[in-house]
XYZ file of C-alpha atoms in Angstrom:
381
model
C 23.037 10.668 -5.322
C 24.713 7.572 -6.841
C 23.005 5.392 -9.437
C 19.585 5.854 -7.842
C 16.851 3.613 -9.205
C 13.714 5.306 -10.485
C 10.576 5.101 -8.367
C 6.873 5.774 -8.698
C 3.875 5.308 -6.431
C 0.217 4.492 -7.010
C -2.145 5.449 -4.187
C -5.773 4.331 -3.949
C -8.348 6.513 -2.193
C -11.893 5.934 -0.976
C -14.518 8.611 -1.650
C -16.946 9.242 1.203
C -19.855 11.587 1.755
C -18.779 14.564 3.834
C -21.961 14.456 5.891
C -22.224 10.771 6.710
C -18.670 9.462 6.200
C -19.986 6.515 4.187
C -18.527 5.647 0.799
C -20.080 7.279 -2.248
C -19.880 6.319 -5.957
C -18.553 9.673 -7.125
C -15.370 8.604 -8.912
C -16.395 9.772 -12.388
C -17.368 13.240 -11.160
C -14.300 13.661 -8.965
C -11.894 12.500 -11.655
C -13.426 14.775 -14.275
C -13.027 17.762 -11.973
C -9.549 16.803 -10.722
C -8.221 16.342 -14.260
C -8.860 20.023 -14.960
C -5.808 20.684 -12.796
C -2.439 19.950 -14.445
C -0.245 17.355 -12.765
C 3.461 16.605 -13.078
C 4.624 14.948 -16.333
C 3.713 11.279 -16.259
C 1.411 11.616 -13.254
C -2.189 10.507 -13.759
C -5.518 9.930 -12.040
C -7.499 6.765 -12.718
C -10.756 5.027 -11.966
C -10.647 1.822 -9.925
C -12.730 -1.352 -9.962
C -15.512 0.212 -7.894
C -17.087 3.620 -8.429
C -16.258 4.655 -4.862
C -12.497 4.591 -5.413
C -9.889 6.529 -7.369
C -6.170 6.113 -7.931
C -3.394 8.687 -8.168
C -0.169 7.615 -9.882
C 3.019 9.648 -9.858
C 5.305 9.947 -12.830
C 8.769 8.424 -12.863
C 10.843 9.998 -10.065
C 14.519 9.790 -9.196
C 14.536 11.393 -5.738
C 12.306 11.461 -2.674
C 11.726 15.225 -2.756
C 10.293 15.062 -6.256
C 8.219 12.022 -5.337
C 6.808 13.785 -2.276
C 5.883 16.844 -4.361
C 3.982 14.687 -6.843
C 2.197 12.739 -4.128
C 1.098 15.905 -2.365
C 0.018 17.554 -5.620
C -2.147 14.583 -6.604
C -3.642 14.347 -3.116
C -4.469 18.060 -3.218
C -6.080 17.733 -6.656
C -8.240 14.808 -5.540
C -9.072 16.413 -2.196
C -10.159 19.693 -3.778
C -12.189 17.932 -6.456
C -13.887 15.678 -3.905
C -14.828 18.600 -1.654
C -16.316 20.423 -4.648
C -18.593 17.402 -5.099
C -19.563 17.238 -1.410
C -17.190 14.334 -0.773
C -13.931 13.579 1.012
C -11.021 11.561 -0.385
C -9.603 9.418 2.413
C -6.583 7.137 2.487
C -7.462 4.037 4.464
C -7.137 0.360 3.660
C -10.804 -0.440 4.308
C -14.011 1.585 4.832
C -14.489 2.766 8.406
C -18.291 2.919 8.279
C -20.930 0.507 6.932
C -22.412 1.155 3.515
C -24.380 -0.435 0.711
C -22.454 -2.449 -1.884
C -21.122 0.096 -4.398
C -21.491 -0.250 -8.175
C -18.644 -1.350 -10.407
C -16.955 1.172 -12.654
C -18.569 0.866 -16.110
C -16.642 -1.245 -18.591
C -16.091 -4.757 -19.870
C -13.155 -5.669 -17.607
C -14.745 -4.608 -14.286
C -17.869 -6.544 -15.272
C -15.771 -9.604 -16.110
C -13.947 -9.388 -12.773
C -17.265 -9.039 -10.970
C -18.616 -12.145 -12.695
C -15.475 -14.148 -11.928
C -15.167 -13.369 -8.207
C -18.838 -12.843 -7.351
C -19.372 -12.211 -3.638
C -15.652 -11.919 -2.884
C -15.395 -8.739 -4.941
C -18.832 -7.280 -4.197
C -18.144 -4.332 -1.928
C -14.362 -4.928 -2.128
C -13.432 -1.346 -1.212
C -9.856 -2.019 -0.123
C -7.116 0.462 -0.951
C -3.368 0.014 -1.205
C -0.149 1.917 -1.776
C 1.866 0.367 -4.611
C 5.532 1.182 -5.201
C 7.251 0.751 -8.581
C 11.030 0.545 -8.812
C 12.665 0.629 -12.217
C 14.350 -2.662 -13.183
C 14.323 -2.935 -16.957
C 15.960 -6.400 -17.162
C 13.176 -8.934 -16.568
C 15.575 -11.696 -15.542
C 17.070 -9.427 -12.891
C 13.606 -8.283 -11.847
C 12.429 -11.856 -11.238
C 15.562 -12.560 -9.221
C 14.875 -9.420 -7.162
C 11.475 -10.837 -6.209
C 13.225 -13.733 -4.489
C 15.287 -11.337 -2.387
C 12.180 -9.298 -1.451
C 10.135 -12.222 -0.124
C 11.298 -12.091 3.536
C 10.693 -8.339 3.817
C 7.176 -7.982 2.427
C 5.453 -8.725 5.781
C 7.466 -5.965 7.476
C 6.466 -3.438 4.800
C 2.852 -4.455 5.431
C 3.188 -4.107 9.209
C 4.680 -0.645 8.864
C 1.847 0.504 6.591
C -1.044 -1.138 8.468
C -3.969 1.277 8.212
C -7.216 -0.683 8.093
C -8.385 -1.644 11.582
C -12.075 -1.011 10.902
C -14.397 -3.068 8.759
C -17.583 -1.186 7.897
C -18.459 -0.103 11.405
C -16.673 -2.693 13.522
C -13.166 -2.937 14.888
C -11.775 -6.019 13.152
C -9.117 -6.618 15.795
C -6.528 -6.504 13.005
C -4.119 -3.740 12.093
C -4.631 -4.519 8.386
C -8.056 -5.938 7.643
C -7.307 -5.119 3.987
C -4.864 -8.007 3.913
C -7.516 -10.361 5.272
C -9.894 -9.210 2.545
C -7.215 -9.717 -0.093
C -6.499 -13.219 1.195
C -9.845 -14.320 -0.285
C -8.353 -14.147 -3.765
C -6.327 -16.973 -5.366
C -2.568 -16.571 -5.167
C -2.499 -13.718 -2.687
C 0.424 -13.141 -0.330
C 4.171 -13.506 -0.770
C 4.980 -14.619 -4.341
C 6.522 -18.018 -4.996
C 10.171 -18.353 -5.938
C 10.806 -18.274 -9.694
C 13.804 -19.671 -11.559
C 13.614 -17.221 -14.466
C 11.438 -14.732 -16.275
C 10.054 -17.573 -18.386
C 9.190 -19.477 -15.210
C 7.406 -16.371 -13.879
C 5.435 -15.966 -17.117
C 4.432 -19.644 -17.063
C 3.172 -19.283 -13.488
C 0.989 -16.336 -14.443
C -0.336 -18.110 -17.532
C -1.164 -21.197 -15.444
C -3.365 -19.059 -13.208
C -5.095 -17.651 -16.295
C -5.535 -21.142 -17.744
C -6.945 -22.342 -14.427
C -9.549 -19.605 -14.669
C -8.728 -17.978 -11.319
C -7.417 -14.633 -12.571
C -9.072 -12.563 -15.275
C -5.939 -12.064 -17.387
C -2.136 -11.883 -17.188
C -2.319 -8.300 -15.854
C -4.118 -9.483 -12.706
C -2.139 -11.230 -9.979
C -2.559 -10.823 -6.226
C 1.037 -11.346 -5.125
C 2.459 -8.715 -2.792
C 5.343 -8.211 -5.226
C 5.351 -8.855 -8.942
C 6.649 -7.614 -12.271
C 4.482 -4.757 -13.455
C 2.318 -5.965 -16.357
C 2.834 -2.700 -18.280
C 5.991 -0.995 -16.952
C 9.681 -2.043 -16.704
C 9.456 -2.165 -12.913
C 9.233 -4.377 -9.888
C 5.901 -3.534 -8.273
C 5.533 -3.997 -4.508
C 1.913 -4.065 -3.352
C 2.317 -4.996 0.311
C 1.246 -1.689 1.866
C -2.175 -0.520 2.913
C -3.196 2.902 1.657
C -1.285 5.066 4.122
C -2.600 8.108 5.957
C -0.143 10.718 4.668
C 2.104 11.401 1.703
C 5.136 11.164 3.994
C 4.269 7.559 4.806
C 3.990 6.772 1.098
C 7.451 8.305 0.659
C 8.703 6.039 3.451
C 7.314 2.945 1.723
C 8.876 4.038 -1.563
C 12.297 4.693 -0.041
C 12.400 1.382 1.822
C 11.204 -0.531 -1.223
C 13.789 1.100 -3.479
C 16.418 0.308 -0.872
C 15.388 -3.341 -0.841
C 15.531 -3.556 -4.634
C 18.946 -1.871 -4.711
C 20.243 -4.251 -2.030
C 18.910 -7.206 -4.004
C 20.590 -6.028 -7.210
C 23.861 -5.554 -5.347
C 23.617 -9.071 -3.935
C 22.884 -10.495 -7.378
C 25.858 -8.642 -8.875
C 28.056 -10.175 -6.168
C 26.657 -13.664 -6.784
C 24.749 -13.810 -3.481
C 21.439 -15.671 -3.599
C 18.414 -14.561 -1.635
C 17.548 -16.449 1.547
C 15.361 -19.505 1.116
C 12.185 -18.961 3.075
C 9.358 -21.417 3.552
C 6.044 -20.509 1.908
C 4.022 -21.373 5.008
C 6.306 -19.352 7.265
C 5.924 -16.421 4.863
C 2.150 -16.819 5.101
C 2.446 -16.832 8.887
C 4.526 -13.658 8.737
C 1.936 -11.908 6.542
C -0.906 -12.947 8.846
C 0.998 -11.761 11.921
C 1.819 -8.428 10.277
C -1.854 -7.970 9.386
C -2.996 -8.924 12.875
C -0.606 -6.804 14.929
C 1.080 -4.250 12.659
C 4.054 -2.734 14.472
C 2.338 -2.840 17.854
C 2.875 -6.503 18.599
C 4.910 -9.551 17.602
C 6.210 -10.368 14.147
C 7.479 -13.502 12.441
C 11.035 -13.594 11.104
C 10.661 -15.626 7.869
C 14.361 -16.507 7.767
C 14.790 -17.509 11.427
C 11.289 -19.060 11.363
C 10.298 -17.782 14.782
C 8.300 -15.071 16.515
C 10.192 -11.876 17.338
C 9.174 -8.356 18.422
C 8.047 -6.212 15.502
C 10.754 -3.711 16.373
C 13.395 -6.352 15.667
C 12.128 -6.752 12.109
C 11.961 -2.981 11.590
C 15.571 -2.665 12.770
C 16.624 -5.554 10.531
C 14.872 -3.936 7.562
C 16.700 -0.666 8.152
C 20.013 -2.514 8.451
C 19.283 -4.308 5.183
C 18.683 -1.095 3.217
C 21.067 1.254 5.047
C 23.897 1.134 2.444
C 21.459 1.689 -0.419
C 19.733 4.557 1.406
C 23.064 6.148 2.201
C 24.196 5.925 -1.414
C 20.942 7.503 -2.631
C 21.063 10.278 -0.024
C 17.861 8.987 1.600
C 19.134 7.663 4.924
C 18.469 10.695 7.139
C 14.950 11.185 5.758
C 14.064 7.514 6.182
C 15.430 7.340 9.726
C 13.367 10.409 10.649
C 10.142 9.078 9.094
C 10.639 5.587 10.484
C 11.307 6.921 13.979
C 8.124 8.993 13.827
C 5.901 6.090 12.807
C 7.564 3.827 15.374
C 6.966 6.372 18.130
C 3.440 7.477 17.232
C 2.060 4.252 15.837
C 0.893 2.975 12.485
C -2.171 4.316 10.749
C -4.204 1.595 12.468
C -3.012 2.763 15.879
C -3.883 6.361 15.047
C -7.285 5.447 13.624
C -8.143 3.664 16.860
C -6.998 6.699 18.820
C -9.258 8.920 16.736
C -12.167 6.539 17.346
C -12.361 7.748 20.951
C -14.534 10.531 19.524
C -16.654 8.152 17.463
C -16.394 6.459 14.058
C -17.299 9.556 12.057
C -14.401 11.371 13.734
C -12.058 8.737 12.291
C -13.253 9.491 8.761
C -12.991 13.235 9.291
C -9.485 12.865 10.705
C -8.449 10.749 7.704
C -9.843 13.366 5.315
C -7.915 16.133 7.060
C -4.686 14.152 7.058
C -4.817 13.113 3.408
C -3.370 16.400 2.161
C -1.171 17.222 5.157
C 2.622 17.055 4.660
C 3.347 15.556 8.080
C 0.697 13.748 10.039
C -0.677 14.918 13.345
C -1.413 12.328 15.974
C -4.954 12.371 17.410
C -5.470 12.225 21.141
C -8.708 11.336 22.830
C -8.987 14.633 24.716
C -8.639 16.788 21.587
C -11.536 18.148 19.634
C -11.583 17.139 15.965
C -11.054 20.757 14.833
C -7.665 20.797 16.540
C -6.251 17.792 14.662
C -5.429 19.605 11.444
């Protein structure tokens, strides 16, 4: 491994009742029970905005094997704790089944966010997979964001895992992204000239009263407000730990490629904001099963073309880190079997509750199993 950047992942999970499959406000109980089990150094479990959701964060990792171990350990801790409370922890971008609006997690900040966003945030049970890549120099980190802009829609398409919206098929691969689009400043971040320019942009949003504080932005990539990292937040919550590893490896590869370009004096491609928005919408609508938008060429292309271009972009960085074979294997599997959205729809042949049960079974499985309509649910694990 050569000069590998550090990585970490935050995964958000929805808690559902085992009997009904509908979301349940059991976060406090599940977290209290899960925290009795020791995790890796630096790893942690957290409450989220709503009482139906929890987050698992890995510690700082330098290799994919260690990252995978931490992801699986945290998923097992949450899964065991949830089952002990009569619940399931599922990894899906949006709730599959309808439910009543859940309560906010107690505290001043959740209450303030609820007051600010009102109906937009009421029942906002969306879950994502966030990847942190260590870049301690803030000037370099802001420059990296400019190089990441064209690739964020492809990361979203690959992760798409939220086709259902509380009992209905939304018609989208990532309904989570449509929900997130209701917030000010969502989507691909603007281009920034410097770290000071980035900070001014965040403070403007605070001054305009549209974000609660400087720690809250809705861009799909940003500087972490509390860690020396670039944080990429494009992905839906993915079905399995392996798919989170795939997102982490590709994201680290993109950051490494950006840093290499910057060291060589190569600027990132200039991409139009509206074309980027079109690319995000197309990724959310179709995932990897349909067309995509190439933000640089400014035209529609097959999604497979963008996946191949992404792999070409990160190939040298993956090779240098020793990640190339693992990424090619994981990427080929998702390409062949479909995104989480494709697999959720396949599971729905046995009914909506079967989707939730399948998601619960997959959450702690090392490699995912693909559901087929003729299989009984017991055979999917």
